[in-house]
mmCIF file of C-alpha atoms in Angstrom:
data_model
loop_
_atom_site.group_PDB
_atom_site.id
_atom_site.type_symbol
_atom_site.label_atom_id
_atom_site.label_comp_id
_atom_site.label_asym_id
_atom_site.label_seq_id
_atom_site.Cartn_x
_atom_site.Cartn_y
_atom_site.Cartn_z
ATOM 1 C CA MET A 1 40.068 2.291 -11.856
ATOM 2 C CA LEU A 2 38.851 2.434 -15.491
ATOM 3 C CA ARG A 3 35.952 0.051 -14.610
ATOM 4 C CA GLY A 4 34.842 2.403 -11.835
ATOM 5 C CA ALA A 5 34.983 5.392 -14.216
ATOM 6 C CA ILE A 6 32.897 3.560 -16.783
ATOM 7 C CA ARG A 7 30.393 2.503 -14.130
ATOM 8 C CA LEU A 8 30.148 6.103 -12.845
ATOM 9 C CA THR A 9 29.745 7.509 -16.343
ATOM 10 C CA PHE A 10 26.971 4.977 -17.072
ATOM 11 C CA ALA A 11 25.184 5.823 -13.808
ATOM 12 C CA GLY A 12 25.406 9.536 -14.508
ATOM 13 C CA ALA A 13 24.095 9.109 -18.104
ATOM 14 C CA LEU A 14 21.327 6.904 -16.790
ATOM 15 C CA LEU A 15 20.301 9.433 -14.164
ATOM 16 C CA ALA A 16 20.260 12.207 -16.707
ATOM 17 C CA ALA A 17 18.056 10.190 -19.044
ATOM 18 C CA VAL A 18 15.680 9.189 -16.287
ATOM 19 C CA ALA A 19 15.446 12.710 -14.871
ATOM 20 C CA SER A 20 14.824 14.311 -18.243
ATOM 21 C CA CYS A 21 12.007 12.054 -19.337
ATOM 22 C CA GLY A 22 10.681 9.380 -16.999
ATOM 23 C CA ARG A 23 9.646 6.042 -18.286
ATOM 24 C CA PRO A 24 5.920 5.456 -18.617
ATOM 25 C CA GLY A 25 4.695 3.741 -15.493
ATOM 26 C CA ASN A 26 7.851 4.499 -13.440
ATOM 27 C CA GLU A 27 7.118 7.379 -11.125
ATOM 28 C CA GLY A 28 9.834 6.659 -8.606
ATOM 29 C CA SER A 29 12.486 8.916 -10.054
ATOM 30 C CA ARG A 30 12.856 11.970 -7.920
ATOM 31 C CA TYR A 31 15.106 13.953 -5.628
ATOM 32 C CA GLU A 32 14.608 14.963 -2.024
ATOM 33 C CA VAL A 33 15.933 18.418 -1.239
ATOM 34 C CA LEU A 34 17.957 18.829 1.946
ATOM 35 C CA SER A 35 19.077 21.949 3.748
ATOM 36 C CA PRO A 36 22.898 22.157 3.448
ATOM 37 C CA GLU A 37 23.012 24.451 6.473
ATOM 38 C CA GLU A 38 20.794 22.405 8.833
ATOM 39 C CA GLY A 39 22.335 19.160 7.570
ATOM 40 C CA TRP A 40 21.226 15.620 7.128
ATOM 41 C CA CYS A 41 20.917 13.850 10.498
ATOM 42 C CA TYR A 42 21.892 10.228 10.844
ATOM 43 C CA SER A 43 18.368 9.347 12.054
ATOM 44 C CA ASP A 44 16.680 11.144 9.076
ATOM 45 C CA THR A 45 15.606 8.510 6.580
ATOM 46 C CA LEU A 46 14.469 9.654 3.146
ATOM 47 C CA SER A 47 11.536 7.805 1.613
ATOM 48 C CA PHE A 48 11.040 7.291 -2.119
ATOM 49 C CA PRO A 49 7.716 5.572 -3.001
ATOM 50 C CA ILE A 50 8.199 3.725 -6.264
ATOM 51 C CA THR A 51 5.406 2.824 -8.618
ATOM 52 C CA HIS A 52 5.780 0.814 -11.844
ATOM 53 C CA THR A 53 3.449 -0.954 -14.266
ATOM 54 C CA ASP A 54 4.155 -4.471 -12.822
ATOM 55 C CA THR A 55 2.930 -5.456 -9.391
ATOM 56 C CA LEU A 56 6.287 -6.980 -8.678
ATOM 57 C CA ALA A 57 9.428 -6.055 -10.622
ATOM 58 C CA SER A 58 13.136 -6.802 -10.369
ATOM 59 C CA GLY A 59 15.643 -4.055 -10.886
ATOM 60 C CA ARG A 60 18.615 -2.041 -9.681
ATOM 61 C CA VAL A 61 18.639 1.286 -7.874
ATOM 62 C CA ALA A 62 20.710 4.316 -8.948
ATOM 63 C CA VAL A 63 21.358 7.043 -6.407
ATOM 64 C CA GLY A 64 22.396 10.607 -7.183
ATOM 65 C CA VAL A 65 23.701 13.161 -4.690
ATOM 66 C CA THR A 66 24.318 16.876 -5.057
ATOM 67 C CA HIS A 67 26.657 18.534 -2.631
ATOM 68 C CA THR A 68 28.540 21.779 -2.157
ATOM 69 C CA GLY A 69 32.308 22.212 -2.265
ATOM 70 C CA GLU A 70 32.123 22.569 1.593
ATOM 71 C CA TYR A 71 31.393 18.862 2.088
ATOM 72 C CA PRO A 72 34.061 17.701 4.508
ATOM 73 C CA PHE A 73 34.633 14.106 3.312
ATOM 74 C CA SER A 74 35.803 12.397 0.150
ATOM 75 C CA ASP A 75 32.966 9.859 0.099
ATOM 76 C CA LEU A 76 29.399 9.303 1.288
ATOM 77 C CA TRP A 77 28.162 5.950 2.561
ATOM 78 C CA LEU A 78 24.481 5.207 2.097
ATOM 79 C CA GLU A 79 22.134 2.383 3.199
ATOM 80 C CA ILE A 80 19.305 1.632 0.698
ATOM 81 C CA THR A 81 16.370 -0.412 1.944
ATOM 82 C CA SER A 82 13.400 -1.899 0.100
ATOM 83 C CA ALA A 83 10.398 -3.250 2.029
ATOM 84 C CA GLY A 84 9.756 -6.876 1.064
ATOM 85 C CA LYS A 85 6.934 -9.314 1.638
ATOM 86 C CA GLU A 86 5.426 -9.514 5.121
ATOM 87 C CA GLY A 87 7.741 -7.037 6.768
ATOM 88 C CA THR A 88 11.034 -8.379 5.446
ATOM 89 C CA ALA A 89 13.528 -5.883 4.064
ATOM 90 C CA ARG A 90 16.341 -6.002 1.581
ATOM 91 C CA ARG A 91 19.285 -3.745 2.198
ATOM 92 C CA ASP A 92 22.394 -2.685 0.357
ATOM 93 C CA THR A 93 25.155 -0.165 1.149
ATOM 94 C CA LEU A 94 26.602 2.146 -1.436
ATOM 95 C CA CYS A 95 29.729 4.205 -1.212
ATOM 96 C CA LEU A 96 29.655 7.255 -3.408
ATOM 97 C CA ARG A 97 33.237 8.510 -4.094
ATOM 98 C CA LEU A 98 32.915 12.330 -4.150
ATOM 99 C CA ALA A 99 36.555 13.270 -4.494
ATOM 100 C CA ASP A 100 39.687 11.651 -5.802
ATOM 101 C CA ARG A 101 42.729 10.989 -3.588
ATOM 102 C CA ASN A 102 44.065 14.464 -4.344
ATOM 103 C CA GLY A 103 40.893 16.122 -2.985
ATOM 104 C CA ARG A 104 39.439 17.132 -6.376
ATOM 105 C CA TRP A 105 35.645 16.762 -6.668
ATOM 106 C CA LYS A 106 34.630 14.024 -9.059
ATOM 107 C CA GLY A 107 31.103 15.325 -9.723
ATOM 108 C CA HIS A 108 29.955 17.783 -12.303
ATOM 109 C CA GLY A 109 27.778 20.758 -11.660
ATOM 110 C CA ILE A 110 27.149 24.457 -11.830
ATOM 111 C CA GLY A 111 28.907 26.903 -9.507
ATOM 112 C CA THR A 112 29.670 25.345 -6.156
ATOM 113 C CA SER A 113 27.368 22.336 -6.518
ATOM 114 C CA PHE A 114 28.582 18.920 -7.662
ATOM 115 C CA GLN A 115 26.534 15.866 -8.593
ATOM 116 C CA VAL A 116 27.693 12.274 -8.343
ATOM 117 C CA ALA A 117 25.712 9.138 -9.129
ATOM 118 C CA ASP A 118 26.223 5.365 -8.881
ATOM 119 C CA THR A 119 24.204 2.179 -9.122
ATOM 120 C CA ALA A 120 23.821 -0.321 -6.256
ATOM 121 C CA ARG A 121 24.881 -3.861 -6.997
ATOM 122 C CA THR A 122 21.860 -5.563 -5.479
ATOM 123 C CA VAL A 123 18.955 -6.564 -7.677
ATOM 124 C CA PHE A 124 15.829 -5.741 -5.676
ATOM 125 C CA ARG A 125 12.517 -7.493 -6.109
ATOM 126 C CA HIS A 126 10.128 -4.645 -5.510
ATOM 127 C CA ARG A 127 6.388 -4.313 -5.027
ATOM 128 C CA SER A 128 4.873 -1.363 -6.843
ATOM 129 C CA GLY A 129 3.996 1.436 -4.462
ATOM 130 C CA ALA A 130 6.382 0.237 -1.661
ATOM 131 C CA PRO A 131 8.938 2.861 -0.622
ATOM 132 C CA PHE A 132 12.649 2.606 -0.890
ATOM 133 C CA THR A 133 14.432 4.363 1.959
ATOM 134 C CA VAL A 134 17.908 5.978 2.014
ATOM 135 C CA ARG A 135 19.896 7.146 4.996
ATOM 136 C CA HIS A 136 23.521 8.074 5.381
ATOM 137 C CA ILE A 137 25.696 5.729 7.496
ATOM 138 C CA MET A 138 28.643 8.024 8.039
ATOM 139 C CA ARG A 139 30.318 8.366 11.401
ATOM 140 C CA GLU A 140 29.273 12.042 11.627
ATOM 141 C CA ASP A 141 25.803 12.529 13.154
ATOM 142 C CA THR A 142 24.790 15.461 10.978
ATOM 143 C CA LEU A 143 26.199 15.868 7.402
ATOM 144 C CA ARG A 144 26.323 19.415 6.213
ATOM 145 C CA SER A 145 26.662 20.514 2.566
ATOM 146 C CA VAL A 146 24.486 17.739 1.047
ATOM 147 C CA GLU A 147 21.846 19.462 -1.066
ATOM 148 C CA ARG A 148 19.858 16.737 -2.768
ATOM 149 C CA VAL A 149 19.532 12.964 -2.787
ATOM 150 C CA GLY A 150 17.801 11.167 -5.676
ATOM 151 C CA LEU A 151 16.736 7.569 -6.154
ATOM 152 C CA PHE A 152 15.813 5.885 -9.372
ATOM 153 C CA PHE A 153 14.491 2.343 -9.847
ATOM 154 C CA ILE A 154 15.660 0.762 -13.112
ATOM 155 C CA PRO A 155 13.594 -2.399 -13.940
ATOM 156 C CA THR A 156 15.461 -5.283 -15.530
ATOM 157 C CA LYS A 157 13.861 -7.316 -18.276
#
């Protein structure tokens, strides 16, 4: 439990740092805005083109999600994909815990919006300019109340 809280705190601090001032040469830090009323359809894949100074870099991916208090679930399952060499792809799934077992939102925000972030376990080898894609893999076809999804590539040294 404590380990998860530390991991979530680290991911949130990392997202805040990346969002406030991007690293030189890393232009893959951004959010996609979704319509909370129209929803995020299962088939809608969000694309995040990532560029960095190296042609090929290894790193982890942090994902941030902003949702309203009307979101009907306590978690959000995501599939993250990176295009590899010659059409191969590397995938990872990430479960963002949005609420605790008592139904209290875990994220922080202003008004009725809450933001939660976490880092995927997979280390991706990524070609500069290739997109990462994110889609939800929930059992509901259309998710309402998700406002924004952000993806950030964090190169390892």
